CSV table of C-alpha atoms and ligand atoms in Angstrom, one decimal:
chain,number,residue,atom,x,y,z
A,150,MET,CA,102.2,-87.2,-6.5
A,151,ALA,CA,101.9,-86.3,-10.3
A,152,ILE,CA,98.6,-84.6,-11.0
A,153,THR,CA,97.6,-85.6,-14.6
A,154,PRO,CA,95.9,-82.7,-16.4
A,155,LYS,CA,92.3,-84.0,-16.0
A,156,MET,CA,92.7,-84.4,-12.4
A,157,SER,CA,92.0,-81.5,-9.8
A,158,LEU,CA,94.0,-80.4,-6.8
A,159,LEU,CA,92.8,-78.6,-3.9
A,160,ILE,CA,95.5,-76.8,-1.7
A,161,LYS,CA,93.7,-76.1,1.6
A,162,ASN,CA,94.7,-73.4,4.3
A,163,CYS,CA,96.8,-71.3,2.3
A,164,ARG,CA,98.1,-67.9,3.7
A,165,LEU,CA,97.8,-65.3,0.7
A,166,SER,CA,98.7,-61.9,0.2
A,167,ILE,CA,96.1,-60.3,-2.2
A,168,LYS,CA,96.6,-56.5,-2.8
A,169,ASN,CA,98.9,-56.5,0.5
A,170,LYS,CA,96.1,-58.0,2.6
A,171,LEU,CA,96.5,-61.4,4.2
A,172,TYR,CA,93.9,-64.1,3.9
A,173,VAL,CA,93.6,-67.9,4.7
A,174,LYS,CA,92.1,-69.4,1.6
A,175,ASN,CA,91.9,-72.8,-0.4
A,176,ILE,CA,93.1,-72.9,-4.0
A,177,LEU,CA,91.5,-75.2,-6.5
A,178,ILE,CA,93.7,-76.2,-9.4
A,179,ARG,CA,92.2,-77.6,-12.5
A,180,ASN,CA,93.9,-78.6,-15.8
A,181,GLY,CA,97.3,-76.8,-14.7
A,182,LYS,CA,95.3,-73.6,-13.9
A,183,ILE,CA,94.2,-71.9,-10.7
A,184,SER,CA,90.4,-72.5,-11.2
A,185,LYS,CA,89.3,-71.0,-7.7
A,186,ILE,CA,90.7,-69.1,-4.9
A,187,THR,CA,87.9,-69.4,-2.4
A,188,SER,CA,86.8,-69.7,1.3
A,189,LYS,CA,84.7,-72.8,0.3
A,190,GLU,CA,86.0,-76.4,0.1
A,191,PRO,CA,85.3,-77.6,-3.4
A,192,LYS,CA,85.7,-81.3,-4.2
A,193,ALA,CA,89.0,-82.3,-5.8
A,194,ASP,CA,90.9,-85.5,-6.5
A,195,GLU,CA,93.8,-84.7,-4.6
A,196,ILE,CA,94.1,-82.6,-1.4
A,197,ILE,CA,97.3,-80.8,0.0
A,198,ASP,CA,96.9,-79.1,3.3
A,199,ALA,CA,99.2,-75.8,3.4
A,200,LYS,CA,98.6,-75.6,7.4
A,201,ASP,CA,98.3,-71.7,7.2
A,202,ASN,CA,102.0,-71.6,5.5
A,203,PHE,CA,102.5,-68.7,3.1
A,204,VAL,CA,101.5,-69.4,-0.5
A,205,MET,CA,103.2,-67.3,-3.1
A,206,PRO,CA,103.6,-67.5,-7.0
A,207,GLY,CA,106.5,-69.7,-8.4
A,208,LEU,CA,109.7,-67.3,-8.9
A,209,ILE,CA,110.5,-66.5,-12.3
A,210,ASP,CA,114.3,-66.4,-12.8
A,211,CYS,CA,115.3,-64.6,-16.1
A,212,HIS,CA,118.9,-65.2,-15.8
A,213,VAL,CA,120.3,-68.9,-15.4
A,214,HIS,CA,123.0,-71.0,-17.1
A,215,PHE,CA,121.7,-74.7,-17.3
A,216,ARG,CA,124.9,-75.4,-19.4
A,217,GLU,CA,123.3,-77.7,-21.9
A,218,PRO,CA,124.4,-78.5,-24.5
A,219,GLY,CA,128.3,-79.1,-24.2
A,220,LEU,CA,128.8,-78.2,-20.5
A,221,THR,CA,126.8,-80.8,-18.8
A,222,HIS,CA,129.5,-81.7,-16.4
A,223,LYS,CA,128.5,-78.5,-14.6
A,224,GLU,CA,124.7,-78.6,-15.1
A,225,ASP,CA,122.0,-79.9,-17.4
A,226,PHE,CA,118.1,-79.3,-17.8
A,227,LEU,CA,117.1,-81.7,-15.3
A,228,THR,CA,119.6,-81.0,-12.5
A,229,GLY,CA,119.1,-77.3,-13.0
A,230,SER,CA,115.5,-77.5,-12.8
A,231,MET,CA,115.5,-79.8,-9.9
A,232,ALA,CA,117.6,-77.0,-8.1
A,233,ALA,CA,115.1,-74.6,-9.4
A,234,ALA,CA,112.1,-76.6,-8.2
A,235,LYS,CA,113.7,-76.8,-4.7
A,236,GLY,CA,114.4,-73.2,-4.6
A,237,GLY,CA,110.8,-72.3,-5.3
A,238,VAL,CA,111.6,-71.3,-8.8
A,239,THR,CA,108.8,-72.4,-11.4
A,240,THR,CA,110.0,-70.6,-14.5
A,241,VAL,CA,113.7,-70.1,-15.8
A,242,LEU,CA,115.3,-68.4,-19.0
A,243,ASP,CA,118.4,-69.9,-19.8
A,244,MET,CA,121.4,-68.1,-21.1
A,245,PRO,CA,123.2,-68.7,-24.4
A,246,ASN,CA,126.9,-69.3,-23.6
A,247,THR,CA,126.7,-73.1,-24.1
A,248,LEU,CA,128.8,-75.2,-26.3
A,249,PRO,CA,127.7,-74.5,-29.0
A,250,PRO,CA,126.7,-71.0,-28.1
A,251,THR,CA,122.9,-70.5,-28.8
A,252,THR,CA,123.5,-68.0,-31.5
A,253,THR,CA,122.2,-70.0,-34.7
A,254,ILE,CA,118.9,-71.2,-35.4
A,255,GLU,CA,120.2,-74.8,-35.3
A,256,ALA,CA,121.7,-74.5,-32.0
A,257,LEU,CA,118.5,-73.1,-30.5
A,258,GLU,CA,116.3,-75.8,-32.1
A,259,GLU,CA,118.8,-78.2,-30.6
A,260,LYS,CA,118.6,-76.8,-27.0
A,261,ARG,CA,114.8,-76.7,-27.4
A,262,LYS,CA,115.0,-80.4,-27.7
A,263,LEU,CA,117.4,-80.8,-24.7
A,264,ALA,CA,115.3,-78.7,-22.4
A,265,ALA,CA,112.1,-81.0,-22.6
A,266,LYS,CA,113.7,-82.8,-19.5
A,267,SER,CA,113.3,-79.6,-17.3
A,268,ILE,CA,110.6,-79.9,-14.4
A,269,VAL,CA,110.1,-76.2,-14.4
A,270,ASN,CA,108.9,-74.1,-17.3
A,271,TYR,CA,111.7,-72.5,-19.4
A,272,GLY,CA,112.4,-70.1,-22.2
A,273,PHE,CA,115.5,-69.0,-24.1
A,274,ASN,CA,117.6,-66.1,-24.4
A,275,PHE,CA,119.3,-65.9,-27.9
A,276,GLY,CA,123.2,-64.8,-28.1
A,277,ALA,CA,124.2,-61.7,-30.1
A,278,THR,CA,127.4,-61.9,-32.0
A,279,THR,CA,129.0,-59.5,-34.5
A,280,ASP,CA,127.7,-61.4,-37.3
A,281,ASN,CA,124.5,-63.1,-36.6
A,282,LEU,CA,121.9,-60.5,-37.4
A,283,SER,CA,120.0,-62.5,-39.7
A,284,ASP,CA,119.8,-65.3,-37.2
A,285,LEU,CA,118.4,-62.8,-34.6
A,286,LYS,CA,115.7,-61.8,-37.1
A,287,LYS,CA,114.7,-65.4,-37.6
A,288,ALA,CA,114.8,-66.7,-34.2
A,289,LYS,CA,111.3,-68.1,-33.2
A,290,ASN,CA,109.8,-68.1,-29.6
A,291,ILE,CA,112.7,-66.5,-27.8
A,292,ALA,CA,112.5,-64.6,-24.5
A,293,ALA,CA,115.5,-62.0,-25.1
A,294,VAL,CA,118.5,-61.4,-26.9
A,295,LYS,CA,121.6,-61.5,-24.8
A,296,LEU,CA,124.4,-59.2,-25.6
A,297,TYR,CA,127.8,-59.3,-23.8
A,298,MET,CA,129.7,-56.0,-23.9
A,299,ASP,CA,132.5,-57.3,-21.7
A,300,SER,CA,134.2,-60.6,-21.7
A,301,THR,CA,133.2,-63.4,-19.4
A,302,THR,CA,132.6,-67.3,-19.8
A,303,GLY,CA,132.2,-67.8,-23.5
A,304,GLU,CA,133.3,-65.8,-26.5
A,305,LEU,CA,130.2,-63.6,-26.9
A,306,LYS,CA,131.5,-60.2,-26.7
A,307,VAL,CA,130.2,-57.5,-29.2
A,308,ASP,CA,132.0,-54.1,-29.0
A,309,ASP,CA,131.1,-52.4,-32.3
A,310,TYR,CA,128.7,-49.8,-31.6
A,311,GLU,CA,126.9,-49.8,-34.8
A,312,THR,CA,126.3,-53.7,-34.7
A,313,ILE,CA,125.0,-52.9,-30.9
A,314,ALA,CA,122.6,-50.4,-32.3
A,315,GLU,CA,121.5,-52.7,-34.9
A,316,ILE,CA,120.8,-55.6,-32.2
A,317,PHE,CA,118.6,-53.0,-30.1
A,318,LYS,CA,116.7,-52.4,-33.3
A,319,ILE,CA,116.1,-55.9,-34.2
A,320,SER,CA,115.3,-57.2,-30.5
A,321,LYS,CA,112.2,-56.7,-28.7
A,322,ILE,CA,114.2,-56.9,-25.5
A,323,THR,CA,118.0,-57.0,-25.2
A,324,ILE,CA,119.5,-58.1,-22.0
A,325,ILE,CA,123.1,-56.6,-21.7
A,326,HIS,CA,126.0,-58.0,-19.8
A,327,ALA,CA,127.9,-54.6,-19.1
A,328,GLU,CA,130.0,-53.6,-16.3
A,329,ASP,CA,130.8,-50.3,-14.9
A,330,ILE,CA,131.1,-47.6,-17.7
A,331,SER,CA,130.0,-49.9,-20.4
A,332,VAL,CA,126.5,-49.8,-18.6
A,333,LYS,CA,126.5,-46.1,-19.5
A,334,THR,CA,127.7,-46.8,-23.0
A,335,ALA,CA,125.0,-49.3,-23.7
A,336,ILE,CA,122.2,-46.8,-22.6
A,337,ASP,CA,123.8,-43.9,-24.5
A,338,ILE,CA,123.6,-46.0,-27.6
A,339,PHE,CA,120.1,-47.1,-26.8
A,340,VAL,CA,118.8,-43.6,-26.2
A,341,SER,CA,120.9,-41.7,-28.8
A,342,ASN,CA,119.4,-44.4,-31.6
A,343,LYS,CA,115.9,-43.6,-30.1
A,344,ILE,CA,115.2,-47.4,-29.9
A,345,LYS,CA,111.6,-48.4,-29.4
A,346,ASN,CA,112.4,-51.6,-27.9
A,347,LYS,CA,113.4,-52.5,-24.4
A,348,LEU,CA,116.8,-52.8,-22.7
A,349,HIS,CA,117.4,-54.9,-19.6
A,350,VAL,CA,120.5,-54.4,-17.6
A,351,ALA,CA,121.4,-57.7,-16.3
A,352,HIS,CA,123.2,-58.1,-12.6
A,353,VAL,CA,123.7,-54.4,-11.9
A,354,SER,CA,126.3,-54.7,-9.0
A,355,SER,CA,127.4,-51.2,-8.1
A,356,GLU,CA,125.9,-47.9,-7.1
A,357,LYS,CA,127.4,-46.3,-10.3
A,358,GLU,CA,125.8,-48.8,-12.6
A,359,LEU,CA,122.5,-48.5,-10.8
A,360,GLU,CA,122.6,-44.7,-11.1
A,361,TYR,CA,123.4,-45.0,-15.0
A,362,ALA,CA,120.1,-47.0,-15.3
A,363,LYS,CA,118.1,-44.9,-13.1
A,364,GLN,CA,118.8,-42.0,-15.2
A,365,ASN,CA,117.1,-43.5,-18.2
A,366,LYS,CA,114.1,-45.2,-16.7
A,367,ILE,CA,111.7,-43.6,-19.4
A,368,LYS,CA,108.7,-45.6,-19.5
A,369,LYS,CA,109.9,-48.9,-18.1
A,370,GLN,CA,112.0,-49.0,-21.4
A,371,VAL,CA,115.2,-49.6,-19.5
A,372,THR,CA,115.1,-52.0,-16.4
A,373,ALA,CA,117.5,-53.1,-14.0
A,374,GLU,CA,118.3,-56.7,-12.4
A,375,VAL,CA,120.3,-57.4,-9.3
A,376,THR,CA,121.5,-60.8,-8.2
A,377,PRO,CA,121.2,-62.6,-4.7
A,378,HIS,CA,125.0,-62.5,-4.3
A,379,HIS,CA,125.5,-58.8,-4.8
A,380,LEU,CA,122.7,-58.3,-2.3
A,381,PHE,CA,123.8,-60.8,0.3
A,382,MET,CA,127.6,-60.5,0.1
A,383,ASN,CA,130.3,-57.9,-0.7
A,384,GLU,CA,134.1,-57.9,-1.5
A,385,LYS,CA,134.8,-58.8,2.1
A,386,ASP,CA,133.6,-62.2,1.4
A,387,LEU,CA,136.4,-62.8,-1.0
A,388,GLN,CA,138.8,-63.3,1.9
A,389,SER,CA,137.1,-66.5,3.1
A,390,LEU,CA,135.6,-67.7,-0.1
A,391,GLY,CA,138.3,-66.9,-2.8
A,392,ALA,CA,137.3,-68.3,-6.2
A,393,PHE,CA,134.0,-69.5,-4.7
A,394,ALA,CA,133.0,-65.7,-4.6
A,395,GLU,CA,134.2,-64.8,-7.8
A,396,MET,CA,131.6,-63.9,-10.5
A,397,LYS,CA,131.1,-61.5,-13.2
A,398,PRO,CA,130.6,-58.7,-12.2
A,399,ARG,CA,132.7,-59.1,-9.2
A,400,LEU,CA,131.3,-58.5,-5.7
A,401,LYS,CA,131.6,-54.8,-4.9
A,402,THR,CA,132.0,-52.8,-1.6
A,403,GLU,CA,129.7,-52.6,1.3
A,404,HIS,CA,128.7,-49.2,0.3
A,405,ASP,CA,127.7,-50.5,-3.2
A,406,GLN,CA,125.6,-53.3,-1.6
A,407,LYS,CA,123.7,-50.7,0.5
A,408,ALA,CA,122.9,-48.9,-2.8
A,409,LEU,CA,121.6,-52.0,-4.5
A,410,TRP,CA,119.3,-52.8,-1.2
A,411,LYS,CA,118.2,-49.0,-1.5
A,412,GLY,CA,117.3,-49.7,-5.2
A,413,VAL,CA,115.3,-52.7,-4.2
A,414,HIS,CA,113.3,-50.6,-1.9
A,415,ASP,CA,112.9,-47.4,-3.9
A,416,GLY,CA,111.9,-49.3,-7.3
A,417,THR,CA,115.0,-48.5,-9.0
A,418,VAL,CA,115.8,-52.3,-9.3
A,419,ASP,CA,113.1,-54.0,-11.3
A,420,LEU,CA,113.8,-57.4,-10.5
A,421,ILE,CA,116.1,-60.0,-8.8
A,422,ALA,CA,117.5,-62.8,-10.8
A,423,THR,CA,120.1,-65.3,-9.9
A,424,ASP,CA,122.7,-65.5,-12.7
A,425,HIS,CA,123.0,-69.2,-11.5
A,426,ALA,CA,126.4,-70.0,-13.1
A,427,PRO,CA,127.7,-73.6,-11.7
A,428,HIS,CA,131.1,-74.6,-12.1
A,429,LEU,CA,132.6,-77.7,-10.5
A,430,LYS,CA,134.5,-77.4,-7.1
A,431,GLU,CA,137.6,-78.9,-9.0
A,432,GLU,CA,137.3,-76.2,-11.6
A,433,LYS,CA,137.2,-73.4,-9.0
A,434,GLU,CA,140.2,-74.7,-7.2
A,435,LYS,CA,142.4,-74.2,-10.3
A,436,ALA,CA,144.6,-71.2,-10.7
A,437,ASN,CA,142.5,-70.0,-13.7
A,438,TYR,CA,139.2,-70.5,-12.3
A,439,PRO,CA,136.1,-69.8,-14.3
A,440,PHE,CA,133.7,-66.9,-12.9
A,441,GLY,CA,130.3,-67.7,-11.7
A,442,VAL,CA,128.4,-69.0,-8.6
A,443,PRO,CA,125.2,-71.2,-8.4
A,444,GLY,CA,122.1,-69.3,-7.0
A,445,VAL,CA,118.8,-70.6,-8.1
A,446,GLU,CA,118.4,-72.9,-5.2
A,447,THR,CA,119.2,-70.3,-2.3
A,448,MET,CA,117.7,-67.1,-3.7
A,449,LEU,CA,114.2,-67.6,-2.0
A,450,PRO,CA,115.5,-69.0,1.2
A,451,LEU,CA,118.0,-65.7,1.4
A,452,LEU,CA,115.1,-63.4,0.7
A,453,LEU,CA,112.8,-64.9,3.1
A,454,ASP,CA,115.5,-65.0,5.8
A,455,ALA,CA,115.8,-61.2,4.9
A,456,TYR,CA,112.2,-60.9,5.6
A,457,ASN,CA,112.5,-62.4,8.8
A,458,ASN,CA,115.2,-59.8,9.6
A,459,LYS,CA,112.9,-57.0,8.4
A,460,LYS,CA,115.2,-56.1,5.4
A,461,ILE,CA,112.3,-56.7,2.8
A,462,ASP,CA,108.6,-57.3,2.8
A,463,LEU,CA,106.9,-60.2,1.1
A,464,SER,CA,105.1,-58.1,-1.3
A,465,THR,CA,108.4,-56.8,-2.5
A,466,ILE,CA,109.7,-60.1,-2.9
A,467,MET,CA,106.8,-61.1,-5.0
A,468,LYS,CA,107.0,-58.1,-6.9
A,469,LEU,CA,110.7,-58.5,-7.9
A,470,CYS,CA,110.9,-62.1,-8.2
A,471,CYS,CA,107.4,-62.9,-9.7
A,472,GLU,CA,105.5,-60.1,-10.9
A,473,ASN,CA,108.0,-57.8,-12.5
A,474,PRO,CA,109.9,-60.7,-14.4
A,475,ALA,CA,106.4,-61.7,-15.8
A,476,GLU,CA,105.7,-58.4,-17.0
A,477,ILE,CA,109.2,-57.4,-18.3
A,478,PHE,CA,109.8,-60.6,-20.2
A,479,ARG,CA,106.0,-60.6,-21.3
A,480,ILE,CA,105.3,-64.3,-19.8
A,481,LYS,CA,101.7,-64.6,-20.0
A,482,ASN,CA,99.5,-65.9,-17.0
A,483,LYS,CA,102.1,-66.0,-14.6
A,484,GLY,CA,103.7,-63.9,-11.8
A,485,ILE,CA,100.8,-63.5,-9.6
A,486,LEU,CA,98.1,-66.1,-7.9
A,487,LYS,CA,94.8,-65.3,-9.9
A,488,GLU,CA,91.9,-67.3,-11.1
A,489,GLY,CA,92.6,-68.3,-14.6
A,490,TYR,CA,96.5,-68.1,-14.2
A,491,ASP,CA,98.8,-70.9,-14.3
A,492,ALA,CA,99.2,-73.1,-11.3
A,493,ASP,CA,102.8,-72.4,-10.8
A,494,LEU,CA,103.2,-71.7,-6.9
A,495,VAL,CA,105.3,-72.4,-3.8
A,496,ILE,CA,104.3,-73.2,-0.2
A,497,VAL,CA,106.9,-71.7,2.0
A,498,ASP,CA,107.4,-72.2,5.6
A,499,LEU,CA,108.5,-68.7,7.0
A,500,GLU,CA,109.4,-70.3,10.4
A,501,LYS,CA,111.7,-73.0,9.2
A,502,ARG,CA,115.4,-72.5,10.4
A,503,GLN,CA,118.0,-74.5,8.3
A,504,ALA,CA,121.5,-74.3,7.3
A,505,VAL,CA,122.6,-74.1,3.6
A,506,ARG,CA,124.2,-77.4,3.4
A,507,ASN,CA,126.4,-78.3,0.3
A,508,GLN,CA,125.1,-82.1,0.5
A,509,ASP,CA,121.5,-81.0,0.3
A,510,LEU,CA,121.8,-79.2,-2.9
A,511,LEU,CA,120.5,-80.4,-6.1
A,512,THR,CA,122.6,-78.5,-8.5
A,513,LYS,CA,125.2,-80.7,-10.2
A,514,CYS,CA,128.1,-78.6,-8.8
A,515,ARG,CA,126.9,-79.2,-5.3
A,516,TRP,CA,128.4,-76.2,-3.6
A,517,SER,CA,126.9,-72.7,-2.5
A,518,PRO,CA,128.9,-69.5,-1.5
A,519,PHE,CA,126.2,-69.5,1.3
A,520,GLU,CA,127.2,-73.0,2.8
A,521,GLY,CA,126.9,-73.0,6.3
A,522,LYS,CA,124.7,-70.0,6.5
A,523,ILE,CA,121.7,-70.5,8.8
A,524,LEU,CA,118.5,-69.1,7.0
A,525,LYS,CA,115.0,-68.7,8.4
A,526,GLY,CA,112.3,-69.3,5.8
A,527,TRP,CA,112.2,-72.1,3.2
A,528,PRO,CA,110.3,-73.4,0.3
A,529,ILE,CA,108.5,-76.8,1.2
A,530,THR,CA,106.3,-77.5,-1.7
A,531,THR,CA,106.6,-76.4,-5.3
A,532,ILE,CA,103.8,-76.7,-8.0
A,533,VAL,CA,104.4,-76.3,-11.6
A,534,ASN,CA,101.6,-76.4,-14.0
A,535,GLY,CA,99.4,-78.0,-11.1
A,536,ASN,CA,102.0,-80.8,-10.7
A,537,VAL,CA,103.8,-81.2,-7.2
A,538,VAL,CA,107.5,-81.2,-8.4
A,539,TYR,CA,109.1,-80.6,-5.0
A,540,ASP,CA,107.8,-81.6,-1.7
A,541,ASP,CA,109.5,-81.8,1.5
A,542,GLY,CA,113.0,-82.9,0.3
A,543,LYS,CA,111.7,-84.9,-2.6
A,544,ILE,CA,111.8,-84.3,-6.2
A,545,ASN,CA,108.7,-85.5,-8.6
A,546,ASP,CA,110.1,-85.5,-11.9
A,547,VAL,CA,107.1,-84.3,-14.0
A,548,LYS,CA,108.2,-82.7,-17.1
A,549,ALA,CA,107.3,-78.9,-17.5
A,550,ARG,CA,106.6,-76.7,-20.7
A,551,GLU,CA,108.5,-74.0,-22.9
A,552,LEU,CA,106.9,-70.7,-22.5
A,553,LYS,CA,105.3,-69.3,-25.4
A,554,PHE,CA,106.1,-65.6,-26.3
B,677,LIG,C1,128.7,-66.8,-16.3
B,677,LIG,C2,128.9,-68.3,-16.5
B,677,LIG,O1,129.8,-68.9,-15.8
B,677,LIG,O2,128.4,-68.6,-17.6
B,677,LIG,N1,129.5,-66.3,-15.2
B,677,LIG,C3,129.4,-65.1,-14.3
B,677,LIG,O3,130.4,-65.2,-13.5
B,677,LIG,N2,128.2,-64.6,-14.3
B,677,LIG,C4,128.7,-65.7,-17.5
B,677,LIG,C5,128.0,-64.7,-17.4
B,677,LIG,O4,126.8,-64.6,-17.5
B,677,LIG,O5,128.6,-63.5,-17.3
B,678,LIG,ZN1,125.0,-64.8,-16.5
């Protein structure tokens, strides 16, 4: 069912966590926004019964590769966003390593048009190169600048320290892909140049990298991200999965995995993002396979399963997947359930037990490194801008919006 903007929608019997206390309340949505969170039952054009299930803000995934333009055999904005909706993710920030890469104003404007087919809200990370500083300054309405300090899929590596410092000075937020000692190098350049902007360290994968980030968490200027695959897998999984568990940065030891979980609990980790990096099965089966794994559809089920195993609480999931991403990437009116905020939310069934199955996946690549894993806790209905875009296995193709920064 598509709710047109003028219509209202009442979601009844929502189990909500407000300031860490649980309540059952009704949510009235009007004009795509949360109009009331109430114990009363206001009239509405449409009603959904959440049946006392937990209702949380839609997840904000600041790190996805939706592959458009140029790599649409792997994913596109429609399939990627359908996978996101099914996974309870209502906002994504796309990465620039497409073909052409999003490193020029023309490429950004081209991607902006292509992304209009998305059914979840979206924003763009602009790619830095050694010679596009003038484009970085001109780029309009971008979430952040992505800087690759190590080689990965695409050709976007910058390794000249002066250029890196310039990029930090120009960009309100720089997201770095840096591994091992490069994390330290990036932070050192950032600190020694007394940068006033922000530095976000993508996919921290080891104790050492987390330690570098932790030492410099001055006023939240340096923030750290971890991925679900580094939290829920380690290098032992390479034995059974081979190329299907190969990504940048690579899976680390069990010791590192534990350190990341510790960071989740002690606040050193600021957010969880998927680094959803789909590649076709056929590509992964080749000798020179590409790095990356899909993840946007399985992040929330994995975390809800971890909640059921007492490894994380719901408030931490919401903090790391909704509130903090909105705050760090200055995404207005999202990330919490509050009157006046955008009606981006997800109803989850904390009791539902189901295996991850490749045939159920909506990502174009149709495989997951977690295939076969039985998880307890699944999203059942996802609402974006007040529209039901996913409900009980079915997608409803209502277009979403570009974020405004
Ligand atoms: C990413 C991809 O495939 O685009 N791969 C990966 O292993 N993470 C590239 C990247 O962001 O590093
Ligand atoms: Zn990535």
